[in-house]
XYZ file of C-alpha atoms in Angstrom:
363
model
C 0.000 0.000 0.000
C 1.579 3.284 -1.119
C 1.014 6.315 1.084
C 0.060 9.181 -1.255
C 0.284 12.571 0.439
C -1.733 15.411 -1.086
C -1.298 19.061 -0.065
C -4.355 21.329 -0.171
C -4.084 24.963 0.915
C -7.364 26.590 -0.125
C -10.729 26.390 -1.822
C -9.277 26.827 -5.311
C -7.030 23.775 -5.264
C -9.478 21.637 -3.272
C -12.175 22.040 -5.901
C -9.659 20.838 -8.486
C -8.428 17.973 -6.320
C -11.762 16.471 -5.269
C -12.186 13.943 -8.152
C -8.523 12.940 -7.782
C -8.887 12.427 -4.026
C -11.887 10.219 -4.668
C -9.947 8.220 -7.265
C -7.039 7.730 -4.851
C -9.319 6.486 -2.074
C -10.918 4.014 -4.502
C -7.574 2.603 -5.683
C -6.855 -0.658 -3.787
C -3.096 -0.091 -3.614
C -3.126 3.597 -2.575
C -3.646 5.184 0.851
C -4.617 8.893 0.876
C -2.819 11.146 3.370
C -4.238 14.664 3.180
C -2.181 17.613 4.443
C -4.406 20.668 5.030
C -2.921 24.147 5.366
C -3.122 27.770 4.247
C -6.458 29.523 3.787
C -8.378 26.331 4.642
C -7.642 27.070 8.309
C -8.308 30.832 8.153
C -11.597 32.318 9.451
C -11.057 35.291 7.103
C -11.243 32.935 4.129
C -14.178 30.867 5.356
C -12.565 28.001 7.342
C -12.989 25.799 4.293
C -11.483 22.799 6.074
C -15.118 22.166 7.048
C -15.861 21.235 3.421
C -13.086 18.628 3.481
C -14.471 17.198 6.708
C -17.976 17.089 5.230
C -16.657 15.176 2.208
C -15.181 12.584 4.560
C -11.595 12.580 3.305
C -9.092 11.587 6.038
C -6.913 14.498 7.186
C -3.400 13.358 8.051
C -2.205 16.722 9.389
C -3.320 20.341 9.728
C -0.562 22.904 9.266
C -1.782 26.423 10.256
C 0.471 29.019 8.651
C -1.641 31.858 7.178
C -1.250 35.246 8.897
C -3.944 37.922 8.903
C -1.534 40.583 7.611
C -0.891 40.496 3.852
C 2.385 42.455 3.896
C 5.467 41.048 2.107
C 7.089 40.316 5.483
C 4.062 38.299 6.577
C 4.038 36.373 3.307
C 7.700 35.466 3.776
C 6.954 34.456 7.370
C 4.067 32.296 6.159
C 6.414 30.451 3.805
C 8.902 29.881 6.623
C 6.170 28.590 8.921
C 5.065 26.315 6.109
C 8.495 24.704 5.763
C 8.616 24.223 9.540
C 5.064 22.876 9.789
C 5.320 20.461 6.881
C 8.723 19.190 8.030
C 7.217 18.383 11.428
C 4.334 16.571 9.741
C 6.730 14.551 7.561
C 9.002 13.725 10.518
C 6.161 11.806 12.155
C 5.996 9.451 9.159
C 6.660 10.616 5.608
C 4.402 9.691 2.680
C 5.787 7.593 -0.161
C 4.858 10.357 -2.619
C 3.661 13.938 -2.192
C 1.215 15.458 -4.688
C 1.104 19.245 -5.051
C -0.806 21.458 -7.443
C -0.107 24.732 -9.168
C 1.803 27.687 -7.899
C 0.826 28.713 -4.376
C 3.594 29.764 -1.984
C 2.276 27.259 0.571
C 2.792 24.486 -2.000
C 6.386 25.628 -2.470
C 6.930 25.467 1.298
C 5.652 21.883 1.374
C 7.948 20.864 -1.484
C 10.998 22.488 0.136
C 10.225 20.510 3.296
C 10.337 17.213 1.345
C 13.978 17.643 0.323
C 15.726 16.352 3.493
C 13.277 13.432 3.644
C 13.864 12.390 -0.002
C 10.110 12.300 -0.617
C 9.278 12.082 -4.344
C 6.997 14.897 -5.535
C 4.301 14.802 -8.222
C 3.351 18.240 -9.569
C 0.018 18.985 -11.256
C -0.350 21.984 -13.630
C 3.331 22.629 -14.247
C 4.655 24.285 -17.390
C 2.042 27.032 -17.447
C 2.739 30.753 -17.661
C 1.080 33.578 -15.743
C 3.221 36.565 -16.558
C 1.299 38.941 -14.293
C 1.983 37.030 -11.081
C 4.933 35.736 -9.072
C 3.183 32.393 -9.510
C 5.477 31.742 -12.498
C 8.563 31.756 -10.287
C 6.898 29.520 -7.699
C 5.442 27.112 -10.274
C 8.731 26.635 -12.111
C 10.606 26.221 -8.808
C 8.203 23.439 -7.831
C 8.694 21.843 -11.258
C 12.460 21.666 -10.771
C 12.021 19.976 -7.371
C 9.455 17.464 -8.649
C 9.871 13.940 -9.995
C 6.591 13.449 -11.881
C 4.724 16.085 -13.866
C 1.009 15.928 -14.708
C 0.393 18.759 -17.176
C -2.788 20.025 -18.794
C -1.754 20.349 -22.457
C 0.953 19.355 -24.945
C 2.188 22.958 -24.942
C 2.851 22.810 -21.208
C 4.484 19.379 -21.541
C 6.975 20.819 -24.027
C 7.750 23.682 -21.663
C 8.467 21.336 -18.748
C 10.763 19.244 -20.969
C 12.498 22.429 -22.169
C 13.225 23.172 -18.508
C 15.354 20.010 -18.427
C 12.896 17.423 -17.135
C 13.145 13.920 -18.622
C 10.297 13.261 -21.082
C 9.261 9.981 -19.402
C 8.435 11.919 -16.246
C 6.004 14.265 -18.049
C 2.406 13.130 -18.626
C -0.359 15.057 -20.418
C -3.470 14.351 -18.348
C -5.645 17.408 -18.930
C -6.824 19.674 -16.119
C -8.294 17.780 -13.120
C -10.781 20.607 -12.537
C -12.645 19.496 -15.654
C -13.332 16.119 -14.037
C -15.486 17.889 -11.461
C -17.192 19.930 -14.181
C -18.101 16.729 -15.985
C -19.345 14.686 -13.032
C -20.822 17.132 -10.528
C -24.623 17.623 -10.620
C -25.631 21.280 -10.760
C -27.894 22.869 -8.160
C -31.505 23.741 -9.050
C -31.934 27.492 -9.469
C -34.032 27.853 -6.293
C -31.375 26.114 -4.199
C -28.617 28.193 -5.790
C -30.553 31.388 -5.020
C -30.835 30.287 -1.407
C -27.120 29.491 -1.275
C -26.022 32.901 -2.567
C -28.860 34.932 -1.054
C -29.927 36.673 -4.262
C -32.682 36.179 -6.887
C -31.077 34.875 -10.087
C -33.954 34.891 -12.575
C -31.900 37.511 -14.399
C -28.572 35.921 -15.294
C -25.914 37.280 -12.907
C -22.340 38.356 -13.370
C -19.896 36.122 -11.499
C -16.986 38.278 -10.297
C -13.735 36.702 -9.089
C -10.723 39.010 -8.815
C -7.384 38.198 -7.125
C -4.321 40.345 -6.314
C -1.811 40.910 -9.126
C 1.339 39.891 -7.272
C 3.903 41.061 -9.849
C 2.233 44.473 -10.054
C 0.899 45.216 -6.541
C 0.064 48.830 -7.369
C -1.949 47.548 -10.326
C -4.252 45.537 -8.052
C -5.898 48.616 -6.558
C -6.156 50.471 -9.887
C -7.651 47.515 -11.750
C -10.057 46.532 -9.010
C -11.262 50.100 -8.533
C -11.835 50.318 -12.305
C -13.780 47.048 -12.150
C -16.016 48.402 -9.380
C -16.585 51.598 -11.369
C -17.736 49.510 -14.344
C -19.994 47.345 -12.177
C -21.744 50.421 -10.762
C -23.157 50.896 -14.259
C -24.377 47.287 -14.536
C -27.989 46.777 -13.489
C -28.243 42.973 -13.369
C -27.386 40.774 -10.334
C -23.733 40.459 -9.328
C -22.176 37.673 -7.255
C -18.694 38.364 -5.859
C -16.427 35.649 -4.527
C -13.639 36.549 -2.119
C -10.014 36.801 -3.306
C -7.204 34.440 -2.387
C -4.769 35.210 0.438
C -2.072 36.896 -1.692
C -0.708 40.343 -0.712
C -3.307 42.966 -1.662
C -6.392 40.930 -0.757
C -7.409 43.349 2.025
C -8.128 46.161 -0.467
C -10.217 43.831 -2.613
C -12.258 42.529 0.323
C -12.922 46.064 1.570
C -14.033 47.155 -1.906
C -16.350 44.167 -2.280
C -17.973 44.736 1.101
C -18.491 48.462 0.440
C -20.014 47.725 -2.980
C -22.392 45.092 -1.627
C -23.483 47.394 1.197
C -24.400 50.073 -1.352
C -26.069 47.886 -4.013
C -28.981 45.550 -3.300
C -28.423 43.674 -6.555
C -24.988 42.454 -5.385
C -23.865 39.829 -2.870
C -20.485 38.559 -1.705
C -19.798 34.949 -0.754
C -16.651 33.922 1.119
C -16.836 30.345 -0.048
C -19.377 28.924 -2.471
C -18.053 25.393 -2.763
C -17.383 23.772 -6.117
C -20.979 22.706 -6.769
C -22.439 26.178 -6.257
C -19.535 27.798 -8.127
C -20.047 25.556 -11.166
C -23.810 26.080 -10.924
C -23.232 29.837 -11.094
C -20.957 29.356 -14.092
C -23.756 27.424 -15.753
C -26.387 30.152 -15.275
C -24.240 33.326 -15.357
C -24.428 35.924 -18.100
C -20.645 36.247 -17.915
C -17.691 35.895 -15.587
C -15.512 38.914 -14.815
C -12.128 39.180 -13.109
C -8.695 37.603 -13.415
C -9.090 34.101 -11.989
C -7.651 30.972 -13.570
C -11.130 29.446 -13.292
C -12.160 31.859 -16.035
C -9.403 30.472 -18.229
C -9.711 26.751 -17.402
C -13.140 25.745 -16.070
C -15.364 28.399 -17.685
C -14.820 26.979 -21.169
C -16.563 23.753 -20.106
C -19.746 25.795 -19.631
C -19.254 27.915 -22.780
C -19.280 30.828 -20.333
C -18.096 34.212 -21.655
C -15.246 35.615 -19.564
C -13.958 39.173 -19.273
C -10.335 38.680 -18.223
C -8.854 41.866 -16.765
C -5.189 42.800 -16.937
C -2.051 40.666 -17.011
C -2.556 38.149 -14.201
C -3.415 35.334 -16.646
C -1.160 36.573 -19.448
C 0.615 33.670 -21.132
C -2.053 31.043 -20.417
C -3.774 29.172 -23.223
C -7.376 30.362 -23.573
C -10.499 29.461 -25.514
C -12.705 31.703 -27.693
C -14.902 32.470 -24.664
C -12.257 34.783 -23.142
C -12.242 38.531 -23.839
C -9.001 40.144 -22.648
C -9.283 43.748 -21.521
C -7.099 46.378 -19.853
C -7.912 47.670 -16.380
C -9.981 50.646 -17.517
C -13.569 51.138 -16.321
C -15.054 51.955 -19.726
C -13.179 49.140 -21.461
C -14.326 46.675 -18.801
C -17.955 47.807 -19.089
C -17.938 47.496 -22.882
C -16.387 44.021 -22.624
C -19.056 42.945 -20.106
C -21.801 44.143 -22.445
C -20.258 42.192 -25.317
C -19.724 39.059 -23.217
C -23.303 39.060 -21.909
C -24.830 39.616 -25.346
C -26.907 36.956 -27.070
C -24.679 37.113 -30.129
C -21.505 36.321 -28.197
C -23.193 33.461 -26.327
C -24.402 32.034 -29.642
C -20.866 31.984 -31.053
C -19.701 29.763 -28.192
C -22.241 26.966 -28.645
C -20.445 23.626 -29.042
C -16.991 24.996 -28.166
C -14.325 22.586 -26.892
C -12.311 23.210 -23.737
C -8.581 23.331 -24.646
C -7.683 22.004 -21.170
C -8.980 18.467 -21.577
C -11.863 16.025 -21.534
C -12.653 15.507 -17.841
C -10.628 12.286 -17.384
C -7.459 13.644 -15.777
C -7.856 11.901 -12.408
C -7.919 8.386 -13.841
C -4.801 9.152 -15.888
C -2.971 10.532 -12.844
C -3.860 7.562 -10.616
């Protein structure tokens, strides 16, 4: 029985992981060891560890490392606490393999902690590029410390190999998030309305905006421009909270002020994957700079207004409209994205990130 450790540090990666975790638990020769850290254990970000507990996955260790302050010093401290916390968890009894995903700083801390223990690392979603975020540096660092690479597309496989990784270690599996899109039943509209606390008979905008870590001053300018555009939008708006990167405090404050002033808008700390996908299914458009607008949204043929450079360099489908962080440009892009004509053009589109069978390939 091989002990497969999996690191989850927040709602975004957990929603991607869920089908894979289920596949691991169903494999007769694999034993799932789940390491929970980061925003999962933060009240500010919704204490989303409760969702893991509700799903019934066994938690091997909880590593609390997220600080309330989002200053650069606190972020560096968080990474240091992560190395310490994960090393203590591994010292008890190390897994035979550690699975990490993406480009979060907490993931990097976990991988650094594996080095003295000689724990092999499997990295999901390597080889990608996000030129507007420090995620690139973190992602590529994780790639160079990993032993197996499960990438979403052939383009990303070539990039990992160009970085010096042996081709036999690199496997094109598609994006695991699409597995959940394919298998998860969507909520009825009445239940979704109850979950978000807003009538949704008019198709809403789904707004997910995260800090731009390579351009911290750009975060405030872009987000303020987004809010200015949304003040001129008269249909329902559902905000989700940002991740824990430096700059999230300004975004949260702006969301809460907007919601307090506009009855047509709500903010939800944590929707859960089922409600999030259900909103994607019924939304007029998605607006922001989240990777979910690049990867998952295409499975719903959902128009996406992608703001700024945070996702620059990532492969995207025809559903994505890229726009600069200017209020008028954002508003015009939202109007185009929500139009019947644009929706019609997306009917039957294919998601460039895979077919919803990544988990079985990874296992």
